[in-house]
Amino acid sequence: MPTRRGESRPRHHRIGPTEPPAPAGESVSAPADLDAVVVGAQREAPASKGPRRNPLYPVGATLFPLDAENKRWSEWYHRDLEPDLGVLEEARFALVRLLVSWKVLEPQVGQYDAAALTCFAELVESAAAHKQQVIVCFFADDRHAELTDVTWGRRRDATNDPYLVARETSLIQYVVARLRAEAGVFAWQLADEAFYSQFSSDVALEAWTSQMRDAIRELDPKRPITLGCDPETLFRATGVDARVAIETCEFGVTHVTAAYRAYAAEGPVTSGPATYLDSFLLRAADRGKPVLMDAVGPLTLDNSAAEEAAALRIALWSGLVNGSSGALLRRFRDLETERREPYFVDPFETLVGVADGEGELKPSFEEARAFVRAAARIDLKSYEPSPERTAVIVPVERYMSLPNLAGLYDPRACLAAFVGAKEAHVPVTVADETDEFSAYSVLIVPSAFDLAERTWKRLASFVQGGGSIVLSYGGGDAAPYVRSLFGVEFLGDAGPREILSCRVAQETALGALESFDVKLGLANFALLSPGSATVVATDDTGSPLLTVNQVGQGRAIYIATPLERAIAQGDPWATPAPVRSLLREVYGSVARGAGCGAPVGCDAPDVELSLFQGEDDDVLVLVNHAPRKLSADISSERRVASIADVRGGAHVAVGGTRFSVPLDSNGVVALRLTYL
């Protein structure tokens, strides 16, 4: 299948081997590409004996050097990690991440603490003894252990000061030289996102990354190297675009930060767009290389233990069926904070783990354990996921700085479009405006302010060649290409309105649409005069709201208002049901018409549906994004002989094309389907 850049690559990727590491001292082979398809089942289902860890999908956790706020920086990894490693081994975790302390290892310029490095090497050996491999993070800022705060640095800039950067290079080579013979080392991570947030420009980040990579490659030419930052969340926080630097690495990393969640999906963690945020960022970070889901799990102590478990369950299952290549839990143990008034614990300063400060396991850890065991029952080489031939396009304007407002609005509008496609059960991904479009059959351009002229020409060629496009008006003057591509005349912007009215004119043209009047704040509304386009729906005054135009072999659908942006800027958890229905019906209908709609039918919009096809059977994964129980009615074009839990157990005869699947609140079900 062609990639977004027009190349050929497997649908999913591997990061590297995750079988028990070889004895220390043996050479490490080059990592293989890793197919990362994981499916799972409800915890209540019976499980027969079988493998407890999937060798093709690594799951792990970060073990932080300090677990209490009152500990000093010099107590870096002083606590015995054996109990934690033992728990992770029993749960069949394959990875752990350990954080190097520059402050501990180089207390004076050029004078390294050999005992501290030996201690760190022993931790790597201990992890290997517990059947885990280590991601070594060189420069991390965890806000508590002062890992990079070298006193002799004299407040130099660690990102671009030549002297300090040279010392960083030396530290990396000091550590790599000691650990390169350790089979327990899985990968080198240059830094974490907190460290990268100090960079002030793309150029500085790329130069620093190149220098650190070269330092590693002088000593270790094979192990994968990665940056520890999510390109979207870092850009949102700092304005620094890390994509070029990330593309020089062997695999990428994606994660949700507290600040980005507050920006894009603030609200309940077990419903609405918050439950899609991990997989949306995962899709956005996919640049044709493996992507590791990092820092998975709750961000604060604002939620109950049950909500933490539910949020982690959704993040793991939904993220992984969206093409992740592995997962690292945010933290194993909670950080114990000092007592302070009026609160004993400040949730905004607490790093939350899947065990408390004493090591007592939480329900969220049990979710991770169940996930690992369920994933182990799937031979990931035997199934191919439904191809994503629908893409949500992120406009280039998203990367423009203020006063351009696109960077504030576009990502949230794209998330709303992503959720809409998921609710239509359309296999969907995320692509950039500059990416190659040939891999797709449907493009969704949600509420963009301004596309480049070259993009308009590419979209016209895409539709002429048989593709379909859904574009919503973004405000201001419409581009001249709107007339030729969408077959409408733009008469001006009618401005804001508080009521969205829909009057269906063509009932079967774009799905099962219904007329409605609902309260929804709209910043803009395009006044249109239909030319060659067919008016599918109008507002209450008769002005076209939704049009479809046949162009060459393809179709161009125009929405006369920035609908996705209105959903994102309003209350996305309380979007009127008719609006959600309109969006998913349009998306679903266009995808079906292009031959890339839902792989099987499902009547529950809150259920994310993924079908993995094998030679003799298929695996169907259902993720309930709603915090309530429901029953999903499934319909298949093929006659289903039986269904069974992926972890084993009795087969239930179906003998037809329809069956129902009950789902718990935020529950996950994965079924093995056989056919007649």
mmCIF file of N, CA and C in Angstrom, residues 237-351:
data_model
loop_
_atom_site.group_PDB
_atom_site.id
_atom_site.type_symbol
_atom_site.label_atom_id
_atom_site.label_comp_id
_atom_site.label_asym_id
_atom_site.label_seq_id
_atom_site.Cartn_x
_atom_site.Cartn_y
_atom_site.Cartn_z
ATOM 1 N N ALA A 237 2.699 23.507 22.771
ATOM 2 C CA ALA A 237 3.260 24.111 23.977
ATOM 3 C C ALA A 237 4.336 25.139 23.688
ATOM 4 N N THR A 238 5.136 24.918 22.630
ATOM 5 C CA THR A 238 6.324 25.750 22.428
ATOM 6 C C THR A 238 6.390 26.425 21.058
ATOM 7 N N GLY A 239 5.619 25.951 20.090
ATOM 8 C CA GLY A 239 5.745 26.464 18.736
ATOM 9 C C GLY A 239 6.906 25.870 17.970
ATOM 10 N N VAL A 240 7.580 24.877 18.554
ATOM 11 C CA VAL A 240 8.709 24.216 17.900
ATOM 12 C C VAL A 240 8.203 22.957 17.201
ATOM 13 N N ASP A 241 8.493 22.853 15.918
ATOM 14 C CA ASP A 241 8.053 21.715 15.107
ATOM 15 C C ASP A 241 9.156 20.658 15.114
ATOM 16 N N ALA A 242 8.876 19.525 15.773
ATOM 17 C CA ALA A 242 9.894 18.487 15.943
ATOM 18 C C ALA A 242 9.830 17.409 14.878
ATOM 19 N N ARG A 243 8.982 17.555 13.887
ATOM 20 C CA ARG A 243 8.754 16.454 12.942
ATOM 21 C C ARG A 243 10.000 16.072 12.155
ATOM 22 N N VAL A 244 10.774 17.039 11.719
ATOM 23 C CA VAL A 244 11.980 16.730 10.948
ATOM 24 C C VAL A 244 12.982 15.976 11.817
ATOM 25 N N ALA A 245 13.149 16.410 13.055
ATOM 26 C CA ALA A 245 14.069 15.724 13.968
ATOM 27 C C ALA A 245 13.597 14.303 14.253
ATOM 28 N N ILE A 246 12.298 14.131 14.434
ATOM 29 C CA ILE A 246 11.745 12.809 14.740
ATOM 30 C C ILE A 246 11.960 11.855 13.571
ATOM 31 N N GLU A 247 11.881 12.367 12.354
ATOM 32 C CA GLU A 247 12.025 11.504 11.180
ATOM 33 C C GLU A 247 13.440 10.960 11.026
ATOM 34 N N THR A 248 14.399 11.516 11.750
ATOM 35 C CA THR A 248 15.757 10.972 11.708
ATOM 36 C C THR A 248 15.917 9.787 12.652
ATOM 37 N N CYS A 249 14.896 9.508 13.447
ATOM 38 C CA CYS A 249 14.965 8.436 14.432
ATOM 39 C C CYS A 249 14.302 7.167 13.908
ATOM 40 N N GLU A 250 14.545 6.066 14.615
ATOM 41 C CA GLU A 250 14.030 4.775 14.161
ATOM 42 C C GLU A 250 12.551 4.586 14.489
ATOM 43 N N PHE A 251 12.072 5.222 15.544
ATOM 44 C CA PHE A 251 10.645 5.187 15.830
ATOM 45 C C PHE A 251 10.241 6.451 16.568
ATOM 46 N N GLY A 252 8.951 6.772 16.496
ATOM 47 C CA GLY A 252 8.433 7.977 17.128
ATOM 48 C C GLY A 252 7.721 7.674 18.431
ATOM 49 N N VAL A 253 7.332 8.728 19.102
ATOM 50 C CA VAL A 253 6.640 8.625 20.392
ATOM 51 C C VAL A 253 5.438 9.549 20.366
ATOM 52 N N THR A 254 4.354 9.111 20.956
ATOM 53 C CA THR A 254 3.182 9.962 21.082
ATOM 54 C C THR A 254 2.598 9.835 22.476
ATOM 55 N N HIS A 255 2.089 10.927 22.990
ATOM 56 C CA HIS A 255 1.433 10.891 24.298
ATOM 57 C C HIS A 255 0.597 12.147 24.502
ATOM 58 N N VAL A 256 -0.317 12.040 25.434
ATOM 59 C CA VAL A 256 -1.156 13.174 25.802
ATOM 60 C C VAL A 256 -0.525 13.866 27.006
ATOM 61 N N THR A 257 -0.356 15.182 26.916
ATOM 62 C CA THR A 257 0.091 15.956 28.071
ATOM 63 C C THR A 257 -1.109 16.610 28.740
ATOM 64 N N ALA A 258 -0.939 17.002 29.993
ATOM 65 C CA ALA A 258 -2.038 17.647 30.714
ATOM 66 C C ALA A 258 -2.461 18.938 30.024
ATOM 67 N N ALA A 259 -1.480 19.707 29.566
ATOM 68 C CA ALA A 259 -1.800 20.980 28.910
ATOM 69 C C ALA A 259 -2.553 20.752 27.606
ATOM 70 N N TYR A 260 -2.148 19.738 26.848
ATOM 71 C CA TYR A 260 -2.825 19.506 25.573
ATOM 72 C C TYR A 260 -4.233 18.964 25.794
ATOM 73 N N ARG A 261 -4.395 18.140 26.778
ATOM 74 C CA ARG A 261 -5.733 17.633 27.067
ATOM 75 C C ARG A 261 -6.661 18.769 27.483
ATOM 76 N N ALA A 262 -6.157 19.700 28.279
ATOM 77 C CA ALA A 262 -6.968 20.843 28.684
ATOM 78 C C ALA A 262 -7.351 21.695 27.487
ATOM 79 N N TYR A 263 -6.472 21.744 26.503
ATOM 80 C CA TYR A 263 -6.747 22.527 25.293
ATOM 81 C C TYR A 263 -7.717 21.812 24.355
ATOM 82 N N ALA A 264 -7.489 20.533 24.119
ATOM 83 C CA ALA A 264 -8.222 19.819 23.073
ATOM 84 C C ALA A 264 -9.437 19.068 23.583
ATOM 85 N N ALA A 265 -9.389 18.567 24.806
ATOM 86 C CA ALA A 265 -10.464 17.681 25.261
ATOM 87 C C ALA A 265 -10.640 17.757 26.766
ATOM 88 N N GLU A 266 -10.790 18.955 27.270
ATOM 89 C CA GLU A 266 -11.000 19.111 28.704
ATOM 90 C C GLU A 266 -12.390 18.597 29.060
ATOM 91 N N GLY A 267 -12.481 17.863 30.153
ATOM 92 C CA GLY A 267 -13.777 17.321 30.563
ATOM 93 C C GLY A 267 -13.628 15.896 31.043
ATOM 94 N N PRO A 268 -14.714 15.144 31.065
ATOM 95 C CA PRO A 268 -14.675 13.757 31.566
ATOM 96 C C PRO A 268 -13.685 12.906 30.789
ATOM 97 N N VAL A 269 -12.944 12.064 31.516
ATOM 98 C CA VAL A 269 -11.928 11.236 30.858
ATOM 99 C C VAL A 269 -12.516 9.953 30.310
ATOM 100 N N THR A 270 -13.783 9.674 30.605
ATOM 101 C CA THR A 270 -14.381 8.417 30.171
ATOM 102 C C THR A 270 -15.489 8.613 29.146
ATOM 103 N N SER A 271 -15.595 9.798 28.566
ATOM 104 C CA SER A 271 -16.605 10.028 27.536
ATOM 105 C C SER A 271 -16.152 11.147 26.613
ATOM 106 N N GLY A 272 -16.803 11.213 25.442
ATOM 107 C CA GLY A 272 -16.543 12.304 24.516
ATOM 108 C C GLY A 272 -15.170 12.258 23.888
ATOM 109 N N PRO A 273 -14.703 13.399 23.374
ATOM 110 C CA PRO A 273 -13.439 13.434 22.621
ATOM 111 C C PRO A 273 -12.222 13.050 23.444
ATOM 112 N N ALA A 274 -12.298 13.160 24.775
ATOM 113 C CA ALA A 274 -11.145 12.785 25.599
ATOM 114 C C ALA A 274 -10.754 11.332 25.382
ATOM 115 N N THR A 275 -11.736 10.474 25.102
ATOM 116 C CA THR A 275 -11.443 9.058 24.931
ATOM 117 C C THR A 275 -10.823 8.755 23.574
ATOM 118 N N TYR A 276 -10.848 9.714 22.658
ATOM 119 C CA TYR A 276 -10.243 9.539 21.338
ATOM 120 C C TYR A 276 -8.916 10.275 21.212
ATOM 121 N N LEU A 277 -8.514 11.015 22.221
ATOM 122 C CA LEU A 277 -7.364 11.893 22.079
ATOM 123 C C LEU A 277 -6.067 11.108 21.888
ATOM 124 N N ASP A 278 -5.894 10.017 22.637
ATOM 125 C CA ASP A 278 -4.671 9.220 22.479
ATOM 126 C C ASP A 278 -4.535 8.702 21.060
ATOM 127 N N SER A 279 -5.613 8.142 20.520
ATOM 128 C CA SER A 279 -5.526 7.563 19.172
ATOM 129 C C SER A 279 -5.427 8.645 18.110
ATOM 130 N N PHE A 280 -6.030 9.811 18.332
ATOM 131 C CA PHE A 280 -5.898 10.911 17.380
ATOM 132 C C PHE A 280 -4.450 11.383 17.293
ATOM 133 N N LEU A 281 -3.808 11.590 18.442
ATOM 134 C CA LEU A 281 -2.405 12.005 18.438
ATOM 135 C C LEU A 281 -1.516 10.914 17.848
ATOM 136 N N LEU A 282 -1.868 9.663 18.103
ATOM 137 C CA LEU A 282 -1.130 8.552 17.526
ATOM 138 C C LEU A 282 -1.176 8.602 16.008
ATOM 139 N N ARG A 283 -2.363 8.823 15.460
ATOM 140 C CA ARG A 283 -2.499 8.922 14.013
ATOM 141 C C ARG A 283 -1.729 10.121 13.464
ATOM 142 N N ALA A 284 -1.792 11.238 14.162
ATOM 143 C CA ALA A 284 -1.103 12.441 13.704
ATOM 144 C C ALA A 284 0.412 12.266 13.722
ATOM 145 N N ALA A 285 0.910 11.434 14.646
ATOM 146 C CA ALA A 285 2.355 11.235 14.777
ATOM 147 C C ALA A 285 2.896 10.213 13.794
ATOM 148 N N ASP A 286 2.026 9.453 13.140
ATOM 149 C CA ASP A 286 2.466 8.400 12.233
ATOM 150 C C ASP A 286 3.024 9.016 10.951
ATOM 151 N N ARG A 287 4.331 8.920 10.800
ATOM 152 C CA ARG A 287 4.983 9.440 9.594
ATOM 153 C C ARG A 287 5.651 8.311 8.824
ATOM 154 N N GLY A 288 5.039 7.123 8.855
ATOM 155 C CA GLY A 288 5.595 5.995 8.129
ATOM 156 C C GLY A 288 6.609 5.197 8.912
ATOM 157 N N LYS A 289 6.732 5.465 10.221
ATOM 158 C CA LYS A 289 7.630 4.715 11.086
ATOM 159 C C LYS A 289 6.848 4.216 12.294
ATOM 160 N N PRO A 290 7.400 3.235 13.019
ATOM 161 C CA PRO A 290 6.724 2.783 14.237
ATOM 162 C C PRO A 290 6.518 3.942 15.211
ATOM 163 N N VAL A 291 5.405 3.911 15.927
ATOM 164 C CA VAL A 291 5.104 4.937 16.924
ATOM 165 C C VAL A 291 4.770 4.244 18.244
ATOM 166 N N LEU A 292 5.511 4.574 19.272
ATOM 167 C CA LEU A 292 5.294 4.027 20.604
ATOM 168 C C LEU A 292 4.355 4.939 21.382
ATOM 169 N N MET A 293 3.275 4.376 21.915
ATOM 170 C CA MET A 293 2.403 5.147 22.802
ATOM 171 C C MET A 293 3.098 5.287 24.147
ATOM 172 N N ASP A 294 3.356 6.522 24.526
ATOM 173 C CA ASP A 294 4.136 6.803 25.724
ATOM 174 C C ASP A 294 3.250 7.480 26.763
ATOM 175 N N ALA A 295 3.599 7.307 28.023
ATOM 176 C CA ALA A 295 2.898 7.999 29.109
ATOM 177 C C ALA A 295 1.394 7.761 29.049
ATOM 178 N N VAL A 296 1.014 6.493 28.854
ATOM 179 C CA VAL A 296 -0.391 6.135 28.803
ATOM 180 C C VAL A 296 -0.923 6.036 30.224
ATOM 181 N N GLY A 297 -2.093 6.624 30.470
ATOM 182 C CA GLY A 297 -2.698 6.532 31.787
ATOM 183 C C GLY A 297 -3.117 7.879 32.321
ATOM 184 N N PRO A 298 -3.695 7.889 33.531
ATOM 185 C CA PRO A 298 -4.244 9.124 34.098
ATOM 186 C C PRO A 298 -3.179 10.166 34.363
ATOM 187 N N LEU A 299 -3.596 11.425 34.235
ATOM 188 C CA LEU A 299 -2.683 12.548 34.418
ATOM 189 C C LEU A 299 -2.723 13.121 35.830
ATOM 190 N N THR A 300 -3.889 13.074 36.470
ATOM 191 C CA THR A 300 -4.044 13.678 37.787
ATOM 192 C C THR A 300 -4.851 12.749 38.681
ATOM 193 N N LEU A 301 -4.939 13.132 39.947
ATOM 194 C CA LEU A 301 -5.736 12.366 40.915
ATOM 195 C C LEU A 301 -7.160 12.895 41.014
ATOM 196 N N ASP A 302 -7.605 13.590 39.983
ATOM 197 C CA ASP A 302 -8.960 14.134 39.998
ATOM 198 C C ASP A 302 -10.026 13.060 39.856
ATOM 199 N N ASN A 303 -9.651 11.886 39.362
ATOM 200 C CA ASN A 303 -10.626 10.863 39.026
ATOM 201 C C ASN A 303 -10.594 9.715 40.029
ATOM 202 N N SER A 304 -11.685 8.984 40.068
ATOM 203 C CA SER A 304 -11.756 7.816 40.931
ATOM 204 C C SER A 304 -10.896 6.701 40.359
ATOM 205 N N ALA A 305 -10.646 5.671 41.184
ATOM 206 C CA ALA A 305 -9.856 4.531 40.722
ATOM 207 C C ALA A 305 -10.533 3.845 39.542
ATOM 208 N N ALA A 306 -11.865 3.775 39.575
ATOM 209 C CA ALA A 306 -12.602 3.143 38.473
ATOM 210 C C ALA A 306 -12.480 3.963 37.200
ATOM 211 N N GLU A 307 -12.523 5.297 37.313
ATOM 212 C CA GLU A 307 -12.373 6.145 36.127
ATOM 213 C C GLU A 307 -10.960 6.051 35.569
ATOM 214 N N GLU A 308 -9.958 5.981 36.453
ATOM 215 C CA GLU A 308 -8.588 5.804 35.984
ATOM 216 C C GLU A 308 -8.457 4.512 35.180
ATOM 217 N N ALA A 309 -9.046 3.436 35.708
ATOM 218 C CA ALA A 309 -8.965 2.144 35.032
ATOM 219 C C ALA A 309 -9.674 2.186 33.683
ATOM 220 N N ALA A 310 -10.852 2.814 33.649
ATOM 221 C CA ALA A 310 -11.609 2.895 32.399
ATOM 222 C C ALA A 310 -10.856 3.704 31.357
ATOM 223 N N ALA A 311 -10.272 4.841 31.778
ATOM 224 C CA ALA A 311 -9.523 5.680 30.835
ATOM 225 C C ALA A 311 -8.314 4.941 30.280
ATOM 226 N N LEU A 312 -7.619 4.195 31.134
ATOM 227 C CA LEU A 312 -6.461 3.432 30.672
ATOM 228 C C LEU A 312 -6.887 2.328 29.720
ATOM 229 N N ARG A 313 -7.989 1.655 30.035
ATOM 230 C CA ARG A 313 -8.495 0.591 29.168
ATOM 231 C C ARG A 313 -8.777 1.118 27.762
ATOM 232 N N ILE A 314 -9.474 2.249 27.690
ATOM 233 C CA ILE A 314 -9.811 2.808 26.380
ATOM 234 C C ILE A 314 -8.552 3.241 25.641
ATOM 235 N N ALA A 315 -7.622 3.890 26.354
ATOM 236 C CA ALA A 315 -6.399 4.363 25.704
ATOM 237 C C ALA A 315 -5.606 3.203 25.118
ATOM 238 N N LEU A 316 -5.486 2.111 25.874
ATOM 239 C CA LEU A 316 -4.720 0.971 25.387
ATOM 240 C C LEU A 316 -5.376 0.324 24.174
ATOM 241 N N TRP A 317 -6.657 -0.016 24.308
ATOM 242 C CA TRP A 317 -7.319 -0.737 23.218
ATOM 243 C C TRP A 317 -7.528 0.151 21.992
ATOM 244 N N SER A 318 -8.082 1.333 22.202
ATOM 245 C CA SER A 318 -8.357 2.202 21.061
ATOM 246 C C SER A 318 -7.067 2.643 20.396
ATOM 247 N N GLY A 319 -6.072 2.981 21.182
ATOM 248 C CA GLY A 319 -4.812 3.405 20.595
ATOM 249 C C GLY A 319 -4.145 2.301 19.807
ATOM 250 N N LEU A 320 -4.173 1.101 20.343
ATOM 251 C CA LEU A 320 -3.465 0.017 19.695
ATOM 252 C C LEU A 320 -4.144 -0.465 18.424
ATOM 253 N N VAL A 321 -5.468 -0.445 18.378
ATOM 254 C CA VAL A 321 -6.118 -0.830 17.121
ATOM 255 C C VAL A 321 -5.983 0.278 16.088
ATOM 256 N N ASN A 322 -5.463 1.426 16.506
ATOM 257 C CA ASN A 322 -5.191 2.512 15.567
ATOM 258 C C ASN A 322 -3.742 2.530 15.098
ATOM 259 N N GLY A 323 -3.013 1.456 15.334
ATOM 260 C CA GLY A 323 -1.702 1.329 14.703
ATOM 261 C C GLY A 323 -0.505 1.600 15.578
ATOM 262 N N SER A 324 -0.669 1.647 16.892
ATOM 263 C CA SER A 324 0.485 1.819 17.767
ATOM 264 C C SER A 324 1.415 0.618 17.644
ATOM 265 N N SER A 325 2.679 0.816 18.014
ATOM 266 C CA SER A 325 3.672 -0.256 17.962
ATOM 267 C C SER A 325 4.122 -0.705 19.341
ATOM 268 N N GLY A 326 3.477 -0.239 20.362
ATOM 269 C CA GLY A 326 3.826 -0.590 21.727
ATOM 270 C C GLY A 326 3.282 0.460 22.666
ATOM 271 N N ALA A 327 3.381 0.211 23.970
ATOM 272 C CA ALA A 327 2.826 1.151 24.945
ATOM 273 C C ALA A 327 3.664 1.165 26.211
ATOM 274 N N LEU A 328 3.866 2.365 26.743
ATOM 275 C CA LEU A 328 4.519 2.547 28.040
ATOM 276 C C LEU A 328 3.546 3.264 28.967
ATOM 277 N N LEU A 329 3.262 2.674 30.124
ATOM 278 C CA LEU A 329 2.433 3.358 31.101
ATOM 279 C C LEU A 329 3.180 4.566 31.646
ATOM 280 N N ARG A 330 2.418 5.580 32.012
ATOM 281 C CA ARG A 330 3.011 6.849 32.422
ATOM 282 C C ARG A 330 3.982 6.691 33.586
ATOM 283 N N ARG A 331 3.585 5.923 34.556
ATOM 284 C CA ARG A 331 4.397 5.782 35.759
ATOM 285 C C ARG A 331 3.922 4.555 36.511
ATOM 286 N N PHE A 332 4.837 3.812 37.128
ATOM 287 C CA PHE A 332 4.405 2.643 37.887
ATOM 288 C C PHE A 332 3.849 3.043 39.248
ATOM 289 N N ARG A 333 4.623 3.775 40.033
ATOM 290 C CA ARG A 333 4.163 4.182 41.375
ATOM 291 C C ARG A 333 3.770 5.655 41.398
ATOM 292 N N ASP A 334 2.771 5.976 42.237
ATOM 293 C CA ASP A 334 2.434 7.376 42.474
ATOM 294 C C ASP A 334 3.618 8.097 43.099
ATOM 295 N N LEU A 335 3.737 9.381 42.802
ATOM 296 C CA LEU A 335 4.685 10.214 43.523
ATOM 297 C C LEU A 335 4.021 10.674 44.816
ATOM 298 N N GLU A 336 4.651 10.390 45.931
ATOM 299 C CA GLU A 336 4.121 10.822 47.221
ATOM 300 C C GLU A 336 4.504 12.279 47.453
ATOM 301 N N THR A 337 3.498 13.136 47.624
ATOM 302 C CA THR A 337 3.757 14.554 47.823
ATOM 303 C C THR A 337 3.783 14.890 49.305
ATOM 304 N N GLU A 338 4.463 15.973 49.607
ATOM 305 C CA GLU A 338 4.483 16.446 50.983
ATOM 306 C C GLU A 338 3.111 16.985 51.375
ATOM 307 N N ARG A 339 2.822 16.947 52.654
ATOM 308 C CA ARG A 339 1.556 17.483 53.145
ATOM 309 C C ARG A 339 1.545 19.001 52.985
ATOM 310 N N ARG A 340 0.443 19.497 52.463
ATOM 311 C CA ARG A 340 0.302 20.934 52.272
ATOM 312 C C ARG A 340 -1.155 21.317 52.483
ATOM 313 N N GLU A 341 -1.366 22.503 52.913
ATOM 314 C CA GLU A 341 -2.723 22.986 53.154
ATOM 315 C C GLU A 341 -3.161 23.859 51.981
ATOM 316 N N PRO A 342 -4.471 23.870 51.654
ATOM 317 C CA PRO A 342 -5.534 23.130 52.350
ATOM 318 C C PRO A 342 -5.687 21.703 51.869
ATOM 319 N N TYR A 343 -4.796 21.239 50.964
ATOM 320 C CA TYR A 343 -4.942 19.890 50.447
ATOM 321 C C TYR A 343 -3.760 19.036 50.890
ATOM 322 N N PHE A 344 -4.009 17.768 51.069
ATOM 323 C CA PHE A 344 -2.922 16.846 51.359
ATOM 324 C C PHE A 344 -2.142 16.511 50.084
ATOM 325 N N VAL A 345 -2.852 16.451 48.983
ATOM 326 C CA VAL A 345 -2.222 16.133 47.706
ATOM 327 C C VAL A 345 -2.699 17.118 46.662
ATOM 328 N N ASP A 346 -1.767 17.715 45.966
ATOM 329 C CA ASP A 346 -2.100 18.638 44.884
ATOM 330 C C ASP A 346 -2.118 17.842 43.588
ATOM 331 N N PRO A 347 -3.280 17.646 42.977
ATOM 332 C CA PRO A 347 -3.350 16.784 41.787
ATOM 333 C C PRO A 347 -2.560 17.311 40.612
ATOM 334 N N PHE A 348 -2.274 18.614 40.599
ATOM 335 C CA PHE A 348 -1.558 19.174 39.464
ATOM 336 C C PHE A 348 -0.046 19.078 39.628
ATOM 337 N N GLU A 349 0.408 18.589 40.757
ATOM 338 C CA GLU A 349 1.829 18.369 40.957
ATOM 339 C C GLU A 349 2.145 16.900 41.184
ATOM 340 N N THR A 350 1.158 16.050 41.087
ATOM 341 C CA THR A 350 1.331 14.642 41.389
ATOM 342 C C THR A 350 1.422 13.832 40.116
ATOM 343 N N LEU A 351 2.459 13.038 40.012
ATOM 344 C CA LEU A 351 2.567 12.095 38.912
ATOM 345 C C LEU A 351 1.865 10.811 39.321
#
